[in-house]
Amino acid sequence: MVGIVGIYRTRIAASPYSSLRRMSDAMEHRGKQRLTLSGTDLHERFALDIRSPVTQDFYAKHKGRQTLVVCGWNVRQDIIDRLLGTQVPLTDNDGASRTQGLSDALILRTNESGLLLSRFGHSTSPIYYQSWEEGLAFSTERKALWRIGLSKPIELEPGQTLHVDAHQPQPTIRTQERTYPGVNKSRSKEELLASLRSRLRDCFNCLHSAENVGVLFSGGVDSSLAALLAKYVCRNVTLFTACGKGSHDEEFVCEAAQALEMELKVVPFDKDRVWGVLPELIYAIETTRQMDVEIALPLFVAACAARASGDRILISGQGPDELFAGYARHARLFAEMGEDALDEELRSEIQETHRVNIGRDERAIGYNGLSAFFPYLNSQFVSEALEVPSRWKISPSGIPERKVIFRELAIKMGLPETLASGPKKATQYSSGSQKILSKAVSEKVKIQRDIVSLKPDRIVQLVLDKIGIELGMPIPSMPNAELSIDLDTAHEFAQKIGETSRRQ
């Protein structure tokens, strides 16, 4: 995804260039192509810097004193031209927005009237903002705001628009609730499967003829179907799996890749590699939360390998578990509370996954200069999936009992039945990242007497927080625990960040 940083000045006398440069330096990983606009290019209160990889997931146009940036995978070029010339953006409820790809987009527009940041309801592109004495700063990553001393960035939620009027002192936020269709019990299973198949094909068609594409591969039905569909429309598709030696994934993915007849690169990691990459990973995903680190670890290592292989796009299979009832808790809820309760739970979970999972995964991938592609979170596919009644997602007596209709969809689209029906553990367990992180911490940390009674997971969290503090990340208050930690790797990476921030 494109990297965007910008400043709106409440005081004309305040120069934005020093702050803008430091923010942009923090986004260097987003790409070498750079567009900087300020002064006569924009309204005098604005300064904007855009870093971009060479991919097709964003569009930027500058005309006169107007600038338009659209982050999204399936936005038609004629719509970009029309948006540049209009004063009022399409809303997420606009009937045209879905077919034109805007319901998945993040739109930034500046002109003489001010700044408009619109994050439509299904956008996987996050953006953050915070006010301070010079005005308002915004960025697609929090680390750029941290770089200029802003420690409490606010995320613009899906469905929200941030409006900065050039003639008003304070920005305003307008919120529009994401809308989903209700469950459609009048359509047959065959009709719903046909619609799901059509929507998913359309989604992958926006990658038509793309070259050097990677797929985060676990061997489960989600990533296997994504790999197969990418193979149909892209050139030079490679599967990437990062896992610990002897983990569940190591053998499983090799058999799955052979069944798909696709190239697979297995990237092993051990406790030394994990400890070495930990500071950069934490900085990339912008959190020290243990579960996030465990989940992002194999993604980050795989993305490093994809970058080294020359790939530009990395496909993630995130989404079907929330859309089609893939967790054990879904089967329990269906059995205890019934179909309607599960329908409502899935609707809630798909909204939550944008906040909890997608931003983390996108940053782990984007830090390596790659564009992340989440096909199952395309707005039209999500809407179709939520129309499917839960009774076709859960089969209490079936094997497997969860994601039933999605597995049928995968088979209809050409996935071998062995892959469509195979079981799959959560990433942090199947890849071995949880155990290896724990081992890495236990070897690098000397536990003092005052924390010897703490549970191992709590000690791991304390260590991750210590690393985050070393990197200058704003960390909530933590217990006054004495830890003797080998922080040489964190020191080295912190020094590297510091050198970048001082670069002129």
Coordinates of C-alpha atoms in Angstrom, one line a residue:
M1 CA 0.0 0.0 0.0
V2 CA 1.1 3.6 -0.6
G3 CA 2.5 5.5 2.3
I4 CA 1.0 8.9 3.0
V5 CA 2.1 11.6 5.4
G6 CA 0.7 15.1 5.6
I7 CA 0.4 18.2 7.7
Y8 CA -2.3 20.8 8.0
R9 CA -1.0 24.0 9.6
T10 CA -3.2 26.1 11.8
R11 CA -0.5 28.8 11.8
I12 CA 0.8 29.9 8.4
A13 CA 4.0 31.0 10.0
A14 CA 4.9 27.5 11.1
S15 CA 7.1 25.7 8.5
P16 CA 6.0 22.1 7.9
Y17 CA 9.1 20.9 6.1
S18 CA 11.2 19.6 9.0
S19 CA 8.3 17.7 10.5
L20 CA 7.1 16.4 7.1
R21 CA 10.6 15.2 6.2
R22 CA 11.0 13.3 9.5
M23 CA 7.6 11.7 9.0
S24 CA 8.4 10.7 5.5
D25 CA 11.7 9.2 6.6
A26 CA 9.8 6.9 8.9
M27 CA 7.8 5.6 5.8
E28 CA 10.9 4.9 3.7
H29 CA 10.0 1.2 3.5
R30 CA 6.8 2.0 1.6
G31 CA 8.6 2.6 -1.6
K32 CA 11.3 4.6 -3.4
Q33 CA 8.9 6.6 -5.6
R34 CA 8.1 9.8 -3.9
L35 CA 5.8 12.8 -4.5
T36 CA 6.0 15.8 -2.3
L37 CA 3.5 18.6 -2.6
S38 CA 3.5 21.9 -0.7
G39 CA 3.4 25.7 -1.1
T40 CA 2.1 26.7 -4.5
D41 CA 1.2 23.1 -5.3
L42 CA -1.5 23.0 -2.6
H43 CA -3.4 25.3 -0.3
E44 CA -0.7 27.2 1.7
R45 CA -1.7 25.4 4.9
F46 CA -1.0 21.9 3.6
A47 CA 2.1 19.8 2.9
L48 CA 1.9 16.3 1.6
D49 CA 4.4 13.5 1.0
I50 CA 3.5 10.2 -0.7
R51 CA 5.8 7.1 -1.0
S52 CA 4.7 4.3 -3.2
P53 CA 5.8 0.9 -4.5
V54 CA 5.4 0.0 -8.1
T55 CA 2.0 -1.7 -7.9
Q56 CA -1.6 -1.1 -8.9
D57 CA -3.2 -0.7 -5.5
F58 CA -3.2 3.1 -5.6
Y59 CA -3.7 6.0 -7.8
A60 CA -2.4 9.6 -7.4
K61 CA -3.2 12.6 -9.5
H62 CA -2.3 16.3 -9.2
K63 CA -4.1 18.9 -11.3
G64 CA -3.8 22.6 -10.6
R65 CA -4.1 23.0 -6.9
Q66 CA -6.0 19.8 -6.4
T67 CA -4.5 16.5 -5.4
L68 CA -6.3 13.1 -5.3
V69 CA -4.9 9.9 -3.8
V70 CA -7.0 6.7 -3.9
C71 CA -5.8 3.5 -2.2
G72 CA -7.8 0.5 -3.4
W73 CA -7.4 -2.4 -5.8
N74 CA -10.4 -2.2 -8.1
V75 CA -11.1 1.5 -8.7
R76 CA -11.8 2.4 -12.3
Q77 CA -9.6 5.1 -13.9
D78 CA -12.5 7.2 -15.1
I79 CA -13.8 7.4 -11.6
I80 CA -10.4 8.8 -10.5
D81 CA -10.8 11.5 -13.1
R82 CA -14.3 12.3 -12.1
L83 CA -13.4 12.5 -8.4
L84 CA -10.7 14.9 -9.1
G85 CA -13.2 17.3 -10.6
T86 CA -16.0 17.0 -8.0
Q87 CA -16.4 18.8 -4.7
V88 CA -18.4 16.1 -2.9
P89 CA -17.1 12.5 -2.6
L90 CA -19.2 9.5 -3.3
T91 CA -20.4 8.0 0.0
D92 CA -20.3 4.4 1.0
N93 CA -24.0 4.1 0.5
D94 CA -23.9 5.5 -3.0
G95 CA -25.2 2.8 -5.3
A96 CA -22.2 3.3 -7.7
S97 CA -19.5 3.0 -5.0
R98 CA -19.5 -0.7 -4.8
T99 CA -19.2 -1.5 -8.5
Q100 CA -16.6 1.2 -8.9
G101 CA -14.4 -0.2 -6.1
L102 CA -14.7 2.8 -3.8
S103 CA -16.3 0.9 -0.9
D104 CA -12.9 -0.7 -0.4
A105 CA -10.9 2.5 -0.8
L106 CA -9.1 5.1 1.2
I107 CA -9.4 8.5 -0.5
L108 CA -7.4 11.6 0.2
R109 CA -8.2 14.9 -1.5
T110 CA -6.9 18.4 -1.1
N111 CA -7.9 21.6 -2.8
E112 CA -8.2 25.3 -1.9
S113 CA -11.2 24.5 0.4
G114 CA -9.3 22.1 2.6
L115 CA -8.5 18.4 3.1
L116 CA -10.8 15.4 3.0
L117 CA -9.8 11.9 4.2
S118 CA -12.4 9.3 3.6
R119 CA -12.0 5.7 4.7
F120 CA -14.9 3.8 3.2
G121 CA -16.5 1.0 5.2
H122 CA -14.5 -2.0 3.8
S123 CA -11.2 -0.3 3.3
T124 CA -8.2 -2.3 4.5
S125 CA -6.0 0.8 4.3
P126 CA -5.6 2.4 7.8
I127 CA -4.9 6.1 8.4
Y128 CA -4.1 7.9 11.6
Y129 CA -4.2 11.5 12.7
Q130 CA -3.4 13.7 15.7
S131 CA -3.5 17.4 16.5
W132 CA -0.7 19.3 18.1
E133 CA 0.6 22.9 18.4
E134 CA 1.5 23.2 14.7
G135 CA -1.9 21.9 13.5
L136 CA -2.9 18.4 12.4
A137 CA -0.7 15.6 11.2
F138 CA -1.9 12.4 9.5
S139 CA -0.2 9.3 8.2
T140 CA -1.0 5.7 7.0
E141 CA 1.2 4.5 9.9
R142 CA 1.5 5.6 13.5
K143 CA 5.3 5.4 13.5
A144 CA 5.4 8.5 11.3
L145 CA 3.5 10.4 13.9
W146 CA 5.6 9.0 16.7
R147 CA 8.7 10.3 14.8
I148 CA 7.6 13.9 15.5
G149 CA 6.6 13.3 19.1
L150 CA 2.9 12.6 18.7
S151 CA 2.3 9.6 20.9
K152 CA -1.5 9.2 20.8
P153 CA -2.6 8.9 17.2
I154 CA -6.3 8.3 16.5
E155 CA -7.3 5.8 13.8
L156 CA -9.8 6.9 11.2
E157 CA -12.2 4.0 11.4
P158 CA -13.8 2.3 8.4
G159 CA -16.8 4.4 7.5
Q160 CA -15.4 7.7 8.8
T161 CA -14.4 10.9 7.0
L162 CA -12.0 13.5 8.4
H163 CA -12.7 17.0 7.0
V164 CA -10.3 19.9 7.5
D165 CA -11.8 23.2 6.4
A166 CA -9.2 25.7 5.4
H167 CA -11.3 28.4 7.0
Q168 CA -12.1 26.7 10.3
P169 CA -9.6 26.1 13.2
Q170 CA -10.7 22.5 14.1
P171 CA -11.2 19.4 11.9
T172 CA -14.5 17.5 12.0
I173 CA -15.2 13.8 11.8
R174 CA -18.2 12.4 10.0
T175 CA -19.1 8.8 10.6
Q176 CA -21.1 6.6 8.4
E177 CA -22.0 3.2 9.6
R178 CA -21.0 0.2 7.5
T179 CA -24.0 -1.5 6.1
Y180 CA -24.3 -5.2 5.3
P181 CA -27.2 -7.0 3.7
G182 CA -29.2 -9.3 5.9
V183 CA -29.2 -13.1 5.6
N184 CA -31.0 -14.2 2.5
K185 CA -33.0 -17.3 3.2
S186 CA -35.0 -17.2 0.0
R187 CA -32.0 -18.0 -2.2
S188 CA -30.9 -21.6 -2.8
K189 CA -27.5 -22.9 -1.8
E190 CA -26.7 -23.3 -5.5
E191 CA -27.6 -19.6 -6.2
L192 CA -25.5 -18.4 -3.3
L193 CA -22.5 -20.6 -4.4
A194 CA -22.8 -19.2 -7.9
S195 CA -22.8 -15.6 -6.6
L196 CA -19.8 -16.2 -4.3
R197 CA -17.9 -17.8 -7.2
S198 CA -18.6 -14.8 -9.5
R199 CA -17.6 -12.3 -6.8
L200 CA -14.4 -14.0 -5.9
R201 CA -13.4 -14.3 -9.6
D202 CA -14.0 -10.6 -10.1
C203 CA -11.9 -9.8 -7.1
F204 CA -8.9 -11.7 -8.5
N205 CA -9.4 -10.3 -11.9
C206 CA -8.0 -7.0 -10.7
L207 CA -4.6 -8.8 -10.5
H208 CA -4.9 -9.9 -14.1
S209 CA -1.4 -10.3 -15.6
A210 CA 0.3 -9.1 -12.5
E211 CA 3.8 -10.4 -12.2
N212 CA 5.9 -11.5 -9.3
V213 CA 3.1 -12.3 -6.9
G214 CA 3.5 -14.2 -3.6
V215 CA 0.9 -16.0 -1.5
L216 CA 1.1 -16.5 2.3
F217 CA 0.6 -20.2 2.4
S218 CA -0.4 -22.5 5.2
G219 CA -1.8 -25.4 3.2
G220 CA -5.3 -24.8 4.6
V221 CA -8.4 -24.2 2.4
D222 CA -8.2 -20.4 2.6
S223 CA -4.6 -19.9 1.4
S224 CA -4.9 -22.9 -1.0
L225 CA -7.9 -21.4 -2.8
A226 CA -6.2 -18.0 -2.9
A227 CA -3.1 -19.6 -4.4
L228 CA -5.1 -21.5 -7.0
L229 CA -7.0 -18.4 -8.1
A230 CA -3.8 -16.3 -8.2
K231 CA -2.3 -19.0 -10.5
Y232 CA -5.2 -18.5 -12.9
V233 CA -4.7 -14.8 -13.4
C234 CA -1.1 -13.9 -12.4
R235 CA 2.3 -14.7 -13.7
N236 CA 5.2 -16.0 -11.6
V237 CA 3.2 -16.9 -8.5
T238 CA 5.2 -18.3 -5.5
L239 CA 4.0 -19.7 -2.3
F240 CA 5.7 -18.7 0.9
T241 CA 5.6 -20.4 4.3
A242 CA 7.6 -19.3 7.3
C243 CA 7.7 -21.8 10.1
G244 CA 9.8 -23.4 12.8
K245 CA 11.7 -26.6 12.2
G246 CA 9.5 -29.7 13.0
S247 CA 6.3 -27.6 13.2
H248 CA 3.0 -28.7 11.8
D249 CA 3.3 -26.4 8.8
E250 CA 6.7 -27.7 7.6
E251 CA 5.5 -31.0 6.2
F252 CA 1.9 -30.1 5.6
V253 CA 2.6 -27.2 3.2
C254 CA 5.0 -29.3 1.0
E255 CA 2.2 -31.8 0.3
A256 CA -0.3 -29.1 -0.3
A257 CA 2.0 -27.2 -2.8
Q258 CA 2.6 -30.5 -4.7
A259 CA -1.2 -31.0 -5.0
L260 CA -1.4 -27.5 -6.5
E261 CA 1.6 -28.0 -8.7
M262 CA 3.0 -24.6 -7.5
E263 CA 6.4 -23.4 -6.5
L264 CA 6.9 -23.3 -2.7
K265 CA 9.5 -21.5 -0.6
V266 CA 9.7 -22.7 3.0
V267 CA 11.5 -20.1 5.2
P268 CA 12.6 -21.7 8.5
F269 CA 13.1 -19.8 11.7
D270 CA 14.6 -20.8 15.0
K271 CA 14.9 -19.0 18.3
D272 CA 18.0 -17.1 17.2
R273 CA 16.4 -15.8 14.1
V274 CA 13.3 -14.9 16.0
W275 CA 15.2 -12.9 18.6
G276 CA 17.2 -11.2 15.9
V277 CA 14.1 -10.1 13.9
L278 CA 12.0 -9.2 17.0
P279 CA 12.8 -5.4 17.2
E280 CA 12.1 -4.8 13.6
L281 CA 8.9 -6.9 13.7
I282 CA 7.6 -5.0 16.7
Y283 CA 8.4 -1.6 15.1
A284 CA 6.8 -2.7 11.8
I285 CA 3.4 -3.8 13.3
E286 CA 3.5 -1.0 15.9
T287 CA 2.5 -3.1 18.9
T288 CA 4.1 -5.3 21.5
R289 CA 1.0 -7.3 22.3
Q290 CA 2.2 -10.9 22.5
M291 CA -0.6 -12.6 20.4
D292 CA -0.1 -10.0 17.6
V293 CA 3.7 -10.6 17.6
E294 CA 3.2 -14.4 17.5
I295 CA 0.7 -14.2 14.6
A296 CA 2.7 -11.6 12.7
L297 CA 6.1 -13.3 13.0
P298 CA 5.6 -15.9 10.2
L299 CA 3.9 -13.3 8.0
F300 CA 6.9 -10.9 8.5
V301 CA 9.5 -13.5 7.9
A302 CA 7.7 -14.7 4.8
A303 CA 7.3 -11.1 3.5
C304 CA 11.1 -10.7 3.9
A305 CA 11.6 -13.7 1.7
A306 CA 9.1 -12.5 -0.8
R307 CA 10.9 -9.2 -1.1
A308 CA 14.2 -10.9 -1.5
S309 CA 12.7 -12.9 -4.3
G310 CA 11.6 -9.8 -6.2
D311 CA 7.9 -10.1 -5.5
R312 CA 5.7 -6.9 -5.4
I313 CA 2.4 -8.3 -4.1
L314 CA 1.7 -10.6 -1.3
I315 CA -1.7 -12.3 -1.0
S316 CA -3.3 -13.1 2.4
G317 CA -6.1 -15.6 3.0
Q318 CA -7.5 -13.6 5.9
G319 CA -11.3 -13.5 6.2
P320 CA -13.1 -16.8 5.6
D321 CA -12.9 -17.9 9.3
E322 CA -14.9 -14.8 10.2
L323 CA -17.2 -14.9 7.2
F324 CA -18.0 -18.6 7.1
A325 CA -17.7 -19.7 10.8
G326 CA -14.3 -21.2 10.9
Y327 CA -13.7 -21.2 14.7
A328 CA -14.7 -23.8 17.3
R329 CA -16.6 -21.1 19.2
H330 CA -18.8 -20.7 16.1
A331 CA -19.9 -24.3 16.2
R332 CA -20.6 -24.0 20.0
L333 CA -22.7 -20.8 19.5
F334 CA -24.7 -22.5 16.7
A335 CA -25.4 -25.5 18.9
E336 CA -26.3 -23.5 22.0
M337 CA -28.0 -20.4 20.7
G338 CA -29.1 -21.2 17.1
E339 CA -28.7 -19.9 13.6
D340 CA -29.7 -16.3 14.1
A341 CA -27.2 -15.8 17.0
L342 CA -24.4 -17.1 14.8
D343 CA -25.5 -14.9 11.9
E344 CA -25.3 -11.8 14.1
E345 CA -21.9 -12.9 15.6
L346 CA -20.3 -13.3 12.2
R347 CA -21.6 -9.9 11.1
S348 CA -19.9 -8.4 14.2
E349 CA -16.6 -10.3 13.8
I350 CA -16.0 -9.3 10.2
Q351 CA -16.2 -5.6 11.3
E352 CA -13.9 -6.3 14.2
T353 CA -11.3 -8.1 12.1
H354 CA -10.4 -4.8 10.2
R355 CA -9.4 -3.2 13.5
V356 CA -7.8 -6.2 15.2
N357 CA -6.1 -8.2 12.4
I358 CA -5.9 -6.5 9.1
G359 CA -3.9 -3.4 10.1
R360 CA -1.4 -5.6 11.8
D361 CA -1.0 -7.9 8.8
E362 CA -0.9 -5.1 6.3
R363 CA 1.9 -3.4 8.2
A364 CA 3.9 -6.7 8.5
I365 CA 3.7 -7.0 4.7
G366 CA 4.0 -3.4 3.8
Y367 CA 7.1 -2.8 5.9
N368 CA 8.9 -5.1 3.4
G369 CA 7.9 -2.9 0.5
L370 CA 5.1 -5.2 -0.7
S371 CA 1.5 -4.5 -1.4
A372 CA -0.9 -6.6 0.6
F373 CA -3.9 -8.1 -1.1
F374 CA -6.9 -9.4 0.9
P375 CA -9.2 -11.0 -1.7
Y376 CA -11.7 -12.4 0.8
L377 CA -12.3 -8.9 2.4
N378 CA -13.5 -7.4 -0.9
S379 CA -16.7 -5.6 -0.1
Q380 CA -18.8 -7.4 -2.7
F381 CA -17.5 -10.9 -1.6
V382 CA -18.1 -9.9 2.1
S383 CA -21.7 -8.9 1.3
E384 CA -22.4 -12.2 -0.5
A385 CA -20.9 -14.2 2.3
L386 CA -23.0 -12.6 4.9
E387 CA -26.2 -13.4 3.0
V388 CA -25.4 -17.1 3.4
P389 CA -27.5 -18.6 6.3
S390 CA -25.4 -20.1 9.1
R391 CA -27.0 -23.5 8.6
W392 CA -24.9 -23.8 5.4
K393 CA -21.7 -22.8 7.2
I394 CA -22.0 -25.2 10.2
S395 CA -22.7 -28.9 9.9
P396 CA -22.7 -30.3 13.5
S397 CA -22.5 -33.9 12.3
G398 CA -20.2 -33.2 9.4
I399 CA -16.5 -33.7 9.0
P400 CA -15.3 -31.0 9.0
E401 CA -18.2 -29.2 10.7
R402 CA -17.1 -25.6 10.0
K403 CA -16.8 -23.4 6.9
V404 CA -18.9 -26.0 5.1
I405 CA -20.2 -23.9 2.2
F406 CA -16.8 -22.2 1.7
R407 CA -15.2 -25.6 1.3
E408 CA -17.8 -26.5 -1.3
L409 CA -17.1 -23.2 -3.1
A410 CA -13.3 -24.1 -3.1
I411 CA -14.0 -27.5 -4.7
K412 CA -16.3 -25.9 -7.3
M413 CA -13.5 -23.5 -8.2
G414 CA -11.1 -26.3 -8.8
L415 CA -9.4 -26.9 -5.4
P416 CA -8.6 -30.6 -4.7
E417 CA -11.0 -32.0 -2.1
T418 CA -8.1 -33.1 0.1
L419 CA -7.1 -29.4 0.5
A420 CA -10.6 -28.1 0.7
S421 CA -11.5 -30.5 3.6
G422 CA -8.2 -30.5 5.5
P423 CA -8.0 -29.3 9.1
K424 CA -5.9 -26.3 10.0
K425 CA -4.6 -24.9 13.3
A426 CA -4.2 -21.2 14.2
T427 CA -1.0 -19.6 12.7
Q428 CA 0.8 -19.1 16.0
Y429 CA 0.5 -22.8 16.7
S430 CA 0.9 -24.4 13.3
S431 CA 3.9 -22.4 12.5
G432 CA 5.5 -22.9 15.9
S433 CA 5.9 -19.2 16.4
Q434 CA 4.4 -19.2 19.9
K435 CA 6.8 -21.9 21.3
I436 CA 9.9 -20.5 19.5
L437 CA 9.2 -17.0 20.8
S438 CA 8.9 -18.4 24.3
K439 CA 12.2 -20.3 24.0
A440 CA 14.0 -17.2 22.6
V441 CA 12.8 -15.1 25.5
S442 CA 13.7 -17.8 28.1
E443 CA 17.3 -18.0 26.8
K444 CA 17.8 -14.2 26.5
V445 CA 16.3 -13.1 29.8
K446 CA 17.6 -13.6 33.3
I447 CA 14.6 -13.7 35.6
Q448 CA 15.0 -11.7 38.8
R449 CA 13.6 -12.8 42.1
D450 CA 10.7 -10.3 42.1
I451 CA 9.1 -11.7 39.0
V452 CA 10.0 -15.4 39.3
S453 CA 6.4 -16.1 40.3
L454 CA 5.0 -14.6 37.1
K455 CA 3.6 -16.9 34.4
P456 CA 5.8 -17.5 31.3
D457 CA 3.4 -15.6 29.1
R458 CA 3.5 -12.6 31.3
I459 CA 7.3 -12.6 31.3
V460 CA 7.3 -12.8 27.5
Q461 CA 5.0 -9.8 27.4
L462 CA 7.3 -7.8 29.7
V463 CA 10.2 -8.5 27.4
L464 CA 8.3 -7.4 24.4
D465 CA 7.3 -4.2 26.2
K466 CA 10.9 -3.6 27.1
I467 CA 12.0 -3.9 23.5
G468 CA 9.2 -1.5 22.4
I469 CA 10.4 1.1 25.0
E470 CA 13.9 0.7 23.6
L471 CA 12.6 1.5 20.2
G472 CA 10.9 4.7 21.4
M473 CA 7.3 3.3 21.1
P474 CA 4.7 4.6 23.5
I475 CA 4.0 1.7 25.8
P476 CA 1.3 1.7 28.6
S477 CA 2.7 1.7 32.1
M478 CA 4.2 -1.7 33.0
P479 CA 5.1 -3.3 36.4
N480 CA 8.4 -2.2 37.9
A481 CA 10.0 -5.5 37.2
E482 CA 13.8 -6.0 37.0
L483 CA 14.7 -7.9 33.9
S484 CA 18.2 -8.7 32.7
I485 CA 17.8 -8.8 28.9
D486 CA 20.2 -9.0 26.0
L487 CA 19.0 -6.0 24.1
D488 CA 21.9 -5.6 21.7
T489 CA 19.8 -6.3 18.7
A490 CA 17.2 -3.8 19.8
H491 CA 19.9 -1.2 20.5
E492 CA 21.3 -1.7 17.0
F493 CA 17.9 -1.3 15.4
A494 CA 17.0 1.7 17.5
Q495 CA 20.3 3.3 16.4
K496 CA 19.3 2.6 12.8
I497 CA 16.0 4.3 13.3
G498 CA 17.7 7.2 15.0
E499 CA 20.1 7.7 12.1
T500 CA 17.1 7.7 9.6
S501 CA 15.3 10.3 11.7
R502 CA 18.4 12.5 11.7
R503 CA 18.9 12.2 7.9
Q504 CA 18.6 15.6 6.2

